[in-house]
XYZ file of C-alpha atoms in Angstrom:
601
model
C 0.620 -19.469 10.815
C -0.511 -16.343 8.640
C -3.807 -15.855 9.334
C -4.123 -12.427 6.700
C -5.560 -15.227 3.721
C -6.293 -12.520 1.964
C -7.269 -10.973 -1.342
C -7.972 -7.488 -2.633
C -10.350 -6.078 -5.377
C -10.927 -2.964 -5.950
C -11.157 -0.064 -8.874
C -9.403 2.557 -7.687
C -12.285 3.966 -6.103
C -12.284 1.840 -3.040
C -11.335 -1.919 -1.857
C -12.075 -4.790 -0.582
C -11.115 -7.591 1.275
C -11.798 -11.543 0.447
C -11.014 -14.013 2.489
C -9.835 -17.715 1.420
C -13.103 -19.076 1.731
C -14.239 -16.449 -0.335
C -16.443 -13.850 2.385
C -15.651 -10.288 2.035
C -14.936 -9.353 5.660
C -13.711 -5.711 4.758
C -15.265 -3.116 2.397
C -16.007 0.651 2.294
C -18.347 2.133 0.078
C -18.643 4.389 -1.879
C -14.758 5.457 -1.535
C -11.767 4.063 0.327
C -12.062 5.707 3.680
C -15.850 5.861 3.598
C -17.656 4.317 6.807
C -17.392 0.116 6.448
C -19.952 -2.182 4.857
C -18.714 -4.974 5.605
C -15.754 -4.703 8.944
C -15.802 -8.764 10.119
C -12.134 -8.366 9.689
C -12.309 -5.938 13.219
C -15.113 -7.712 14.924
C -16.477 -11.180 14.309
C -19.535 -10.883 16.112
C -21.176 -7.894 14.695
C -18.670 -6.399 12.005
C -21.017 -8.025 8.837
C -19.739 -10.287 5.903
C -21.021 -11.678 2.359
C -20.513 -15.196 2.278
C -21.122 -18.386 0.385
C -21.149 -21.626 3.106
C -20.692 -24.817 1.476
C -20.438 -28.128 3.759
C -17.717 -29.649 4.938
C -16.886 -32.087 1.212
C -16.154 -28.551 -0.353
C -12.641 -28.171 -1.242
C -12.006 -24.426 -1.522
C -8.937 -22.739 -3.746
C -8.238 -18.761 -4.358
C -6.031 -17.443 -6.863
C -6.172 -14.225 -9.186
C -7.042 -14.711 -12.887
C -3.650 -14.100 -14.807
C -2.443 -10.091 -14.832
C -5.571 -9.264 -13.377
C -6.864 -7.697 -9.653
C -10.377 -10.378 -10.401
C -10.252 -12.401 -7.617
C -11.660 -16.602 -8.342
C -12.768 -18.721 -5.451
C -12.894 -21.936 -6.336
C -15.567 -24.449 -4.511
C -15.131 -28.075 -5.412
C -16.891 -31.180 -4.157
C -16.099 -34.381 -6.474
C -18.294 -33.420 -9.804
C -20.299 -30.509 -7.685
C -18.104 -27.357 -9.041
C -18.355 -23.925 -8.865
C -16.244 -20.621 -8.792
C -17.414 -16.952 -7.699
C -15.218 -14.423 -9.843
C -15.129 -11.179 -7.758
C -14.270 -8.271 -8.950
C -15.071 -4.253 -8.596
C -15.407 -2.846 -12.247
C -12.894 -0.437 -13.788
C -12.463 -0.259 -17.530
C -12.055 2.973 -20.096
C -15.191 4.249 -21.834
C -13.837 6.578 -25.419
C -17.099 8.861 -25.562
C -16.443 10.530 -22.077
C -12.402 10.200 -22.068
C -13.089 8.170 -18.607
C -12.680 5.737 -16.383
C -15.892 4.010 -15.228
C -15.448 3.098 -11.917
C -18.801 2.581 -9.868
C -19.028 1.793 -5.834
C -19.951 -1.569 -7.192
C -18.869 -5.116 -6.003
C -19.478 -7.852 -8.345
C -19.499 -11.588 -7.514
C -19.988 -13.599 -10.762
C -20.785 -17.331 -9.759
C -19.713 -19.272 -12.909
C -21.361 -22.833 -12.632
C -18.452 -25.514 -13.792
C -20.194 -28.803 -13.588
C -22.599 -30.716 -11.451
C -25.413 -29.131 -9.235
C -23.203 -27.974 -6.484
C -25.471 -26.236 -3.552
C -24.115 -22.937 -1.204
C -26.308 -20.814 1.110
C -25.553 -17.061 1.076
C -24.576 -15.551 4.053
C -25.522 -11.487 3.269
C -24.884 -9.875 6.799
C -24.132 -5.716 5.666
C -23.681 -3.425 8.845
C -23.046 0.067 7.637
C -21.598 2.819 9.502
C -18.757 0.602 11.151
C -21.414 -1.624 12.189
C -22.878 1.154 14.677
C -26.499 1.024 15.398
C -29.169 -1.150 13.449
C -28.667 -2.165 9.952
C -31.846 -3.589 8.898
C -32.434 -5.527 5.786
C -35.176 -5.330 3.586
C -36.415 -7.384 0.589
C -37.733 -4.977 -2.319
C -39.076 -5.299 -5.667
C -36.176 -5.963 -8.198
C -33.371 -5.945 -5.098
C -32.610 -6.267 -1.373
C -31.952 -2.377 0.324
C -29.588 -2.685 3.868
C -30.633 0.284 5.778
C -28.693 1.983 8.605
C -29.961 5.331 10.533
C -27.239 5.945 13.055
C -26.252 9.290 13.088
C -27.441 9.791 9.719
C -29.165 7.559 6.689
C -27.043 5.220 4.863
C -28.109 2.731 2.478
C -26.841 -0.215 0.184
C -28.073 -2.506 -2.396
C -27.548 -5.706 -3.202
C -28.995 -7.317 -6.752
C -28.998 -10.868 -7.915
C -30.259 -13.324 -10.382
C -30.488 -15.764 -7.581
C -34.218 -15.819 -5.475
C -33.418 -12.672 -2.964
C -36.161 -14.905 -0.624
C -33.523 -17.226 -0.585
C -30.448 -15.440 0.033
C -31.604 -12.938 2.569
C -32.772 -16.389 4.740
C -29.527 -17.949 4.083
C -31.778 -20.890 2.248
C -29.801 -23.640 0.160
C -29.463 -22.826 -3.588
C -28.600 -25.323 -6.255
C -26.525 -23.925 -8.781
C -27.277 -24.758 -12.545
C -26.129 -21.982 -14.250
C -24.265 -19.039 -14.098
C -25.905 -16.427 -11.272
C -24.662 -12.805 -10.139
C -24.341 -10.486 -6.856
C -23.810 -7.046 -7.316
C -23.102 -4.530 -4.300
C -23.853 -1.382 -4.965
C -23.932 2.024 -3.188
C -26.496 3.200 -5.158
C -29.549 2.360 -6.251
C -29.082 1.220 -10.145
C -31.368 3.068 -12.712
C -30.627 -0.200 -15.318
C -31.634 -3.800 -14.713
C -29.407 -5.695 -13.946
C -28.829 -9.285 -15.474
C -26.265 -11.897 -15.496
C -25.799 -10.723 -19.028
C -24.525 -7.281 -17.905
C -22.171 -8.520 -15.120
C -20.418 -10.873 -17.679
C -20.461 -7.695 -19.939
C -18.492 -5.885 -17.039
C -16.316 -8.989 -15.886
C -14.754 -9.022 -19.339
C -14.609 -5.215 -19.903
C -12.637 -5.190 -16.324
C -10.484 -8.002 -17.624
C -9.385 -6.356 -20.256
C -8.550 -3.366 -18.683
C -6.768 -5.177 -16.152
C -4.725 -7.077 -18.541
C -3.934 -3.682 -20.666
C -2.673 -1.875 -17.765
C 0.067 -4.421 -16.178
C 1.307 -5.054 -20.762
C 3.066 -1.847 -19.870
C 5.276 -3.424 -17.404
C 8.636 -4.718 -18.339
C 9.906 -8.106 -18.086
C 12.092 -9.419 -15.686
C 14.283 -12.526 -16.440
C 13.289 -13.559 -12.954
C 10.488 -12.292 -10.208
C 8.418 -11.155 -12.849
C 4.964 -12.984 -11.471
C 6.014 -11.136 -8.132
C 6.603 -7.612 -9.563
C 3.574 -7.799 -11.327
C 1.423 -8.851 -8.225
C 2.777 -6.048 -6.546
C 2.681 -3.650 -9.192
C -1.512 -4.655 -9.603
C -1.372 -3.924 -5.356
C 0.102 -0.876 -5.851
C -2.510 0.446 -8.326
C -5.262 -0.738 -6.417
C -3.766 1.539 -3.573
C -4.380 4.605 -5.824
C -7.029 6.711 -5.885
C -8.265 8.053 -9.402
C -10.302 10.951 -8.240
C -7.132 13.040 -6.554
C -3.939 11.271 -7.754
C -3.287 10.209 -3.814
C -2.238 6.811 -3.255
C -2.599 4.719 0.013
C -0.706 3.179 2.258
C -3.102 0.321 2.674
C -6.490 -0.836 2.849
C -7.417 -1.023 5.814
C -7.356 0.338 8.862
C -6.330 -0.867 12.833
C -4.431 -4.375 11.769
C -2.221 -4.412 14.661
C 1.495 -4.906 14.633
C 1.434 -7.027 17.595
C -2.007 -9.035 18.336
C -3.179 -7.939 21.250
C -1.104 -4.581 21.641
C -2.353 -1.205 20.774
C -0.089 -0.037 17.731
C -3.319 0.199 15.561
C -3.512 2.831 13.385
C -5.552 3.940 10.077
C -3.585 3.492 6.782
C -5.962 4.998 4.434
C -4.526 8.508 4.020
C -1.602 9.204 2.011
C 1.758 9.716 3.498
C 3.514 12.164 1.271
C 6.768 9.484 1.969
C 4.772 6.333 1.445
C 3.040 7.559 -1.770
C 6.509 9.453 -3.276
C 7.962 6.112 -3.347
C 5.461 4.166 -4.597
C 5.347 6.552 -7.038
C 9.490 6.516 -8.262
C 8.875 2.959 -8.568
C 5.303 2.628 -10.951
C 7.664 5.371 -12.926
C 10.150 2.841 -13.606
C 7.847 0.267 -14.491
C 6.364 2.815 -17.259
C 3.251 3.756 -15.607
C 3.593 7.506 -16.334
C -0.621 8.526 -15.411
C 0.259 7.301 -11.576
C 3.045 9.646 -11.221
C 1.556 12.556 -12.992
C -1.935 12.811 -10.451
C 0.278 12.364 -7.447
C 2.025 15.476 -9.181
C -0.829 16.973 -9.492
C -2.028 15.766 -5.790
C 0.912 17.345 -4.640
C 0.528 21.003 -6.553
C -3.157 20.968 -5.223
C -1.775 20.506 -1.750
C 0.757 23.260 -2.003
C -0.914 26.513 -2.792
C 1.047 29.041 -0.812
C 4.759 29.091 -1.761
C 5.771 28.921 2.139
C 3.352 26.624 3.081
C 4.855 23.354 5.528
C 4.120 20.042 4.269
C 2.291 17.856 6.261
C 3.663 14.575 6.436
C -0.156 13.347 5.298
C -3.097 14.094 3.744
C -6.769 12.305 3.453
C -6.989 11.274 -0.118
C -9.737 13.762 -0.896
C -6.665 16.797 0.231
C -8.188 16.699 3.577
C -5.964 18.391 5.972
C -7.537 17.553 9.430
C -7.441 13.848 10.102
C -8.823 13.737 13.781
C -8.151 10.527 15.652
C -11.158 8.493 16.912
C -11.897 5.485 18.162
C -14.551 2.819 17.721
C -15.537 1.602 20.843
C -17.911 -1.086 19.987
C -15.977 -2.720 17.799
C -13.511 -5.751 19.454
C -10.886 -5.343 16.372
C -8.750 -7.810 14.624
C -8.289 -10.916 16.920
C -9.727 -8.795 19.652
C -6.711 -6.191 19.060
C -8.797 -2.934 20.457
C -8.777 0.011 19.808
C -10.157 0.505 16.400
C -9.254 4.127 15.350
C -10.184 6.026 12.424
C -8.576 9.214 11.272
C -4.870 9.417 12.378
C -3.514 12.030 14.531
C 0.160 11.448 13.175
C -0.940 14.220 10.450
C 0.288 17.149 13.207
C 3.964 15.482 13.466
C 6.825 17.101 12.046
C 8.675 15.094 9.927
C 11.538 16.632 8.007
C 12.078 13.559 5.438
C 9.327 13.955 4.099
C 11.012 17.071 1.601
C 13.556 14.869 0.548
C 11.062 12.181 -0.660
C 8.676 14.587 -2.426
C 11.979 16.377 -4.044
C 13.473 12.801 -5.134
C 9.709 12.378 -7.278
C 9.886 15.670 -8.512
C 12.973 15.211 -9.881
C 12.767 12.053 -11.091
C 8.966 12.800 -13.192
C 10.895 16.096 -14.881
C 13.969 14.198 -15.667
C 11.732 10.511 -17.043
C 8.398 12.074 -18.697
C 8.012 15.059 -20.567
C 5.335 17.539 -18.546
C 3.702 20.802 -19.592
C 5.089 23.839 -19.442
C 2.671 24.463 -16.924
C 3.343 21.572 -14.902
C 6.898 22.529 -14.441
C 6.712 25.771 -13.645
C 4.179 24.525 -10.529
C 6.781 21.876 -10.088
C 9.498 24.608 -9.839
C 7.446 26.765 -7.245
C 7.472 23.270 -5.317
C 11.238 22.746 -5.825
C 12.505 26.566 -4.110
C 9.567 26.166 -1.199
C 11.025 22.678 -0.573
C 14.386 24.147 -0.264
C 13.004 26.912 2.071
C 11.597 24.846 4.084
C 14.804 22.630 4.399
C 16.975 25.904 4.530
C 15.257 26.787 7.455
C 14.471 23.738 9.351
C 17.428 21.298 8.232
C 19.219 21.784 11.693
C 15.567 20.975 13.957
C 14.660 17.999 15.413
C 11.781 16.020 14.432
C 9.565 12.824 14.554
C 11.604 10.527 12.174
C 10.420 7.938 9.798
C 8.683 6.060 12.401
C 6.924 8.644 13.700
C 7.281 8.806 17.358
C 5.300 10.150 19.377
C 6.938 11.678 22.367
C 10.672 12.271 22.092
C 11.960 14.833 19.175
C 15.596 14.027 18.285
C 18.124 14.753 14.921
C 17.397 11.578 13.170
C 20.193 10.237 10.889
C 17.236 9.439 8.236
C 15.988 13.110 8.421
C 18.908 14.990 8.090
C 19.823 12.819 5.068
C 16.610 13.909 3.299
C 16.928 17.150 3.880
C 20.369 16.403 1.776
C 18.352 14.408 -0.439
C 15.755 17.462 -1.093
C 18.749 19.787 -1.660
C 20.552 17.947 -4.223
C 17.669 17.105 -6.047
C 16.831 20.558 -5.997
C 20.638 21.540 -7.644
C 19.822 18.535 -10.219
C 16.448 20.089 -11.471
C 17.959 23.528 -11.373
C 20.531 22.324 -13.723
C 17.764 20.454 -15.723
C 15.468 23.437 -15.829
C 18.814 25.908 -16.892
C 18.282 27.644 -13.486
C 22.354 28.866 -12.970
C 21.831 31.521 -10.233
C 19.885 28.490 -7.922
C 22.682 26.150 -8.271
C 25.063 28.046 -7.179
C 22.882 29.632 -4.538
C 22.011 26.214 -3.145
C 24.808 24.151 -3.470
C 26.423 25.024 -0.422
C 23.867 24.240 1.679
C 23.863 21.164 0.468
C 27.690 20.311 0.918
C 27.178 21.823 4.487
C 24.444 19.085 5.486
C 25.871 16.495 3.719
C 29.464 17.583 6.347
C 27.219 17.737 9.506
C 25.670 14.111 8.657
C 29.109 12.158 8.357
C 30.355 14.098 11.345
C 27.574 13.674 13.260
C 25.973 10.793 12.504
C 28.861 8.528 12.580
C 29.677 6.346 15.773
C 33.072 5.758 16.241
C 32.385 3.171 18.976
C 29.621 1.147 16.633
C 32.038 1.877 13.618
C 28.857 2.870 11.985
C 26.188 5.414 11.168
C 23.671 4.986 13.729
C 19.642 5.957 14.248
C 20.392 9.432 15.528
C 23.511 11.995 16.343
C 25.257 10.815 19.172
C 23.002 7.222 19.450
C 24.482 3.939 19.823
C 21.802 2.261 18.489
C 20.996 1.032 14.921
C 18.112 1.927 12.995
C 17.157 -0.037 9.449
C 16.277 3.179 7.375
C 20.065 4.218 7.707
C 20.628 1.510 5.037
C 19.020 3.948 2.309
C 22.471 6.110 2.749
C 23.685 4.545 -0.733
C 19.881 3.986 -2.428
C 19.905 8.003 -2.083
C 22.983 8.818 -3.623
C 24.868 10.085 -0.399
C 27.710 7.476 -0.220
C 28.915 4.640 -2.060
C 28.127 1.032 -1.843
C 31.782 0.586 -1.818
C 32.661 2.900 0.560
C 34.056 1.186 3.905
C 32.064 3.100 6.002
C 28.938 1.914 4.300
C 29.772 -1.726 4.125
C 30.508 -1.602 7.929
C 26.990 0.016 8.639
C 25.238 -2.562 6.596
C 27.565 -5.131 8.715
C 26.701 -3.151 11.932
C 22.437 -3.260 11.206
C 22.450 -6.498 10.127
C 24.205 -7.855 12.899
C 22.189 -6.179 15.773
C 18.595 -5.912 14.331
C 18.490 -9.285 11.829
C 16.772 -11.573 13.859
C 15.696 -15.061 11.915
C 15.911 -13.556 8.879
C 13.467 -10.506 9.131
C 14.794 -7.146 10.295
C 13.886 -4.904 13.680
C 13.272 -1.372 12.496
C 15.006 -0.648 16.032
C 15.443 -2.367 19.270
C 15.889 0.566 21.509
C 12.233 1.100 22.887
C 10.187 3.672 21.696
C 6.654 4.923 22.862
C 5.007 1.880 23.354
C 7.817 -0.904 24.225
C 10.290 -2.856 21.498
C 8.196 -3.877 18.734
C 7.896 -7.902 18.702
C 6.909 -8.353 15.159
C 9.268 -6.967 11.675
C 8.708 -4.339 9.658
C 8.674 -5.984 6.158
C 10.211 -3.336 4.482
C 12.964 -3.036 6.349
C 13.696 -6.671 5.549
C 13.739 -5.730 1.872
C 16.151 -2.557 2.362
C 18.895 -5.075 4.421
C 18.429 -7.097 0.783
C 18.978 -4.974 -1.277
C 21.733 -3.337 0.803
C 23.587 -6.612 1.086
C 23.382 -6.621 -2.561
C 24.661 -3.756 -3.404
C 28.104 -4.597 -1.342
C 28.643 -7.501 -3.610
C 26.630 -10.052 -1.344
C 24.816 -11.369 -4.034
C 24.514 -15.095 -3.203
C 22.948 -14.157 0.588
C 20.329 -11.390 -0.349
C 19.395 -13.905 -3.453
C 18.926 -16.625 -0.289
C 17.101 -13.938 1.863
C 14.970 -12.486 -0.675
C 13.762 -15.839 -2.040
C 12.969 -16.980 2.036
C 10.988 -13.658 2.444
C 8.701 -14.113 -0.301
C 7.593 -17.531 1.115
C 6.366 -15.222 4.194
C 4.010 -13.763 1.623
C 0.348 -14.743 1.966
C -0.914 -17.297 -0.335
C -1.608 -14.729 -3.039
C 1.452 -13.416 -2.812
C 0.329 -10.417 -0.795
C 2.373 -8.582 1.955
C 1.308 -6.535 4.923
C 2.919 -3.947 6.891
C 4.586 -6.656 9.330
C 5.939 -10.486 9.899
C 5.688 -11.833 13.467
C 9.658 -13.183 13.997
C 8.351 -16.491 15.615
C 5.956 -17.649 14.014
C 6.188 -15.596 10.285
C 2.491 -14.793 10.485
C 1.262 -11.067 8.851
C 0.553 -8.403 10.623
C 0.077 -4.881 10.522
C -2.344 -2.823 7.908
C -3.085 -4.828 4.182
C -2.269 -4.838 1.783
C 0.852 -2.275 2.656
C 2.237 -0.225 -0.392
C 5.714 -0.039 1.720
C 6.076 -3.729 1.830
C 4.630 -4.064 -2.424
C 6.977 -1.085 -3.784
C 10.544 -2.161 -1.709
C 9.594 -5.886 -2.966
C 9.135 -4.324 -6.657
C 12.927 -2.331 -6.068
C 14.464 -5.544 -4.775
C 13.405 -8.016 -7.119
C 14.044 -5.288 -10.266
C 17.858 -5.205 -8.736
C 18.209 -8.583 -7.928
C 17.010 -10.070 -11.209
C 19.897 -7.897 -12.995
C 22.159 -10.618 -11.221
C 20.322 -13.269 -13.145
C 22.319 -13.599 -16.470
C 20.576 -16.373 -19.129
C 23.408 -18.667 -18.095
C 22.575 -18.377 -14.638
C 18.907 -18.923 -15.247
C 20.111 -22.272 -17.279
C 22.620 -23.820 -14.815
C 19.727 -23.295 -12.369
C 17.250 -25.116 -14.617
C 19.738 -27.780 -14.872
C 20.643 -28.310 -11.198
């Protein structure tokens, strides 16, 4: 049962969410972590939706138009046909060298055949649906109007009769009709005219942007998918890039591990990031870059391990009351309070990127040289805090201890650092920090290492496993065909596989063992298992994970283990970039023979 039938739209600007029947029960306007418009998908009752309601002869279909983040809901009933193209516009304009990218939904109903009939169901509730949002019909448009705490306003036009749609009335369809959302009021009329003029300009840019992407002899409609998720996730006005959509999808339903996703994690985003580079979208990684530099002004300035997407550094934790959440999952929170953990991966990540955009693209002058002042406070920072404890990857949020992860970043950031020294012609650095980064590299494989497990385990002197230890060989600090390796991939998969989907852990953290997977973590085991010559069983495992997806191909953050259903925030750029690094690996093992002896069997 996977009850996240969801797709996204969006322009890079903000999101939002569609369900299968076509409402948009999610959306924040004018920018990604603005207050919600529409927020049915955390309370039925009173969260607000835009819906069309057909009766019950309606069959309804949802699938993306080709290479393309337009979403089509298809209604159907016998010769009665119509389909609501939704979309949030994005294209290039030449005479300003920019993107235009308005706080604008657009649902284009394209009349098919017949006279099928739909009432609208227009229910906005701004503010997170605190306080009255009233509704008003005015000349040319209908205005939503909320005064809680302060004004806030929206618009919706349309070339159906606004009498009509605000009283949910029936409307017979004969042509082609518009709905544009819109945070602000529009100085232009608008016409059915001008939102097929922006359906096809967003089309096009749509279909531009993923022609950059290689081609994979097999996968390829998957990366792609992902790799349009992935640049819905990013932000155009700061470079920052999300970790999802949404905010306070539970893990677990009914349990309280709820947390906002729409910030960017300095890990999450660094990732996402090395992988759009190797599909050849070099723009992404350069903002982040720049994200980053922005961040970073003082040379001995501490990373957080996340920022709001505007470079906010305070992200207070609240939460929402009034609102039930997803499937009555309380609380709602916005803002996440995570931003004051230590996490000392976090250098190793942002080093990898660095090192990775001055070795693939050429950069200014200018650029590097920031990039540089990044590189030696990274290695401060790691110089002097290598040997602390911290938070770990999974952030919790009590016990500090010397996670195997961390301490393998910190390696990470220091031999990236040696590699961009050597790049940049830095001699006097190398041999300065290459020491330091033999000595951590020692302390991890004698520390880290459980003789009783026969394998590198969560945390120095631990017994227990933990998933992101199977990154050891992604990262470059030990072979895939090193023994101890193979027997730690052996070791994880064997305690924390479970049906198929991986446990990040099973020893209990803050708030009791997690009952649901961390998709991810399912993708590292993959790609893991691959890389020790296990071709034939990741192949098996990756193909049975993708049917998990939702049915647009769409992951969240989390799979429950009995019954497969999504969980977690969504989309998740975690669970869309690890997909992206699997299937990219895994299709190398596809030779043209293979692909034909398939065909044939």
């Amino acid at each position: 049962m996977n009850n996240l039938h969801y797709g996204i739209i969006g322009n890079c600007k903000s999101a939002a969410l569609v369900s299968k029947e076509g409402s948009i029960d999610w959306c924040c306007l004018p920018e990604f972590d603005s207050s919600s418009v529409f927020a049915k998908l955390l309370d039925e009752e009173i969260g607000g939706s835009f819906e069309f309601i057909v009766d019950e002869t309606y069959t309804i279909t949802q699938s993306y138009f080709k290479n393309t983040n337009i979403l089509i809901t298809r209604f159907a009933s016998g010769y009665d046909v119509f389909e609501v193209h939704d979309f949030m516009p994005r294209y290039y304009v030449v005479s300003s060298s920019s993107y235009y990218a308005p706080p604008d939904i657009i649902r284009y109903v394209k009349h098919i055949s017949g006279i099928p009939k739909f009432s609208v169901k227009y229910d906005a509730k701004l503010r997170y649906a605190k306080g009255k949002t009233e509704t008003l019909l005015k000349p040319g448009f209908i205005a939503s109007i909320n005064q809680e705490d302060r004004y806030d306003s929206i618009y919706l036009y349309t070339s159906a009769d606004q009498q009509k749609v605000v009283a949910s009335e029936e409307i017979a369809l004969e042509k082609d009709e518009f709905f544009m959302v819109s945070y602000n009021e529009k100085i232009l009329e608008q016409t059915v005219d001008t939102a097929l003029f922006l359906l096809e300009k967003t089309k096009v840019y749509w279909l531009s942007w993923i022609e950059k992407t290689p081609k994979y002899k097999r996968y390829q409609e998957e990366i792609l998918r992902s790799a349009l998720t992935l640049k819905l996730l990013s932000y155009d006005k700061t470079g920052a890039i999300l970790a999802a959509a949404t905010t306070s999808l539970p893990e677990t339903i009914g349990e309280v591990r709820n947390w906002d996703y729409r910030f960017c994690w300095i890990r999450d985003a660094s990732m996402t990031i090395k992988v759009v580079s190797s599909l050849g979208h070099e723009d992404m990684a350069r903002r982040f870059m720049q994200y980053v530099i922005d961040l970073v002004p003082d040379k001995d300035e501490k990373l957080q391990i996340m920022y709001g997407i505007n470079k906010e550094k305070t992200l207070t934790e609240e939460t929402l009351e009034h609102l039930k959440g997803y499937k009555g999952s309380a609380p709602v929170r916005i803002g996440n309070a995570a931003y004051m953990q230590r996490q000392n991966d976090i250098y190793g990540i942002l080093m990898d990127a660095i090192h990775q955009q001055i070795v693939k693209f050429e950069t200014t002058m200018e650029n590097c040289e920031e990039l540089w002042g990044i590189t030696k406070g990274i290695v401060l920072q790691v110089r002097d805090h290598w040997t602390e404890a911290d938070k770990g990857i999974w952030e919790f949020r009590t016990e500090e201890r010397h996670f195997t992860f961390s301490k393998m970043l910190c390696w990470v950031a220091i031999d990236r650092a040696v590699k961009t020294a050597k790049i940049l012609n830095k001699p006097r650095y190398i041999e300065r920090w290459k020491p330091l980064e033999q000595e951590i590299k020692n302390d991890i494989f004698k520390n880290a290492w459980s003789e009783e497990k026969q394998a590198f385990t969560q945390s120095y002197g631990s017994k227990d496993m933990d998933a992101s230890v199977l990154l050891m060989e992604a990262y470059g600090i030990i072979d895939a065909r090193d023994e101890r390796y193979v027997k730690t991939v052996h070791a994880i998969e064997e305690e924390l596989c479970h049906d198929g989907l991986m446990y990040r852990y099973k020893n209990q953290d803050d708030f009791g063992l997690p009952s649901s997977s961390f998709t991810i973590c399912t993708f590292w085991l993959i790609n893991s298992l691959n890389k020790i010559g296990e071709h034939k069983k990741a192949i098996e495992m990756f193909d049975r994970l993708l049917s998990y997806s939702n049915h647009l191909g769409l992951f969240s953050e989390d799979i429950d283990f009995k019954t497969k259903r999504l969980l977690g925030n969504f989309p998740q750029a975690y669970s869309h970039l690890a997909l992206i690094e699997t299937a990219a690996d895994l299709a190398n093992n596809f030779t043209d023979e293979h692909i034909v002896k398939q065909a044939l069997t």
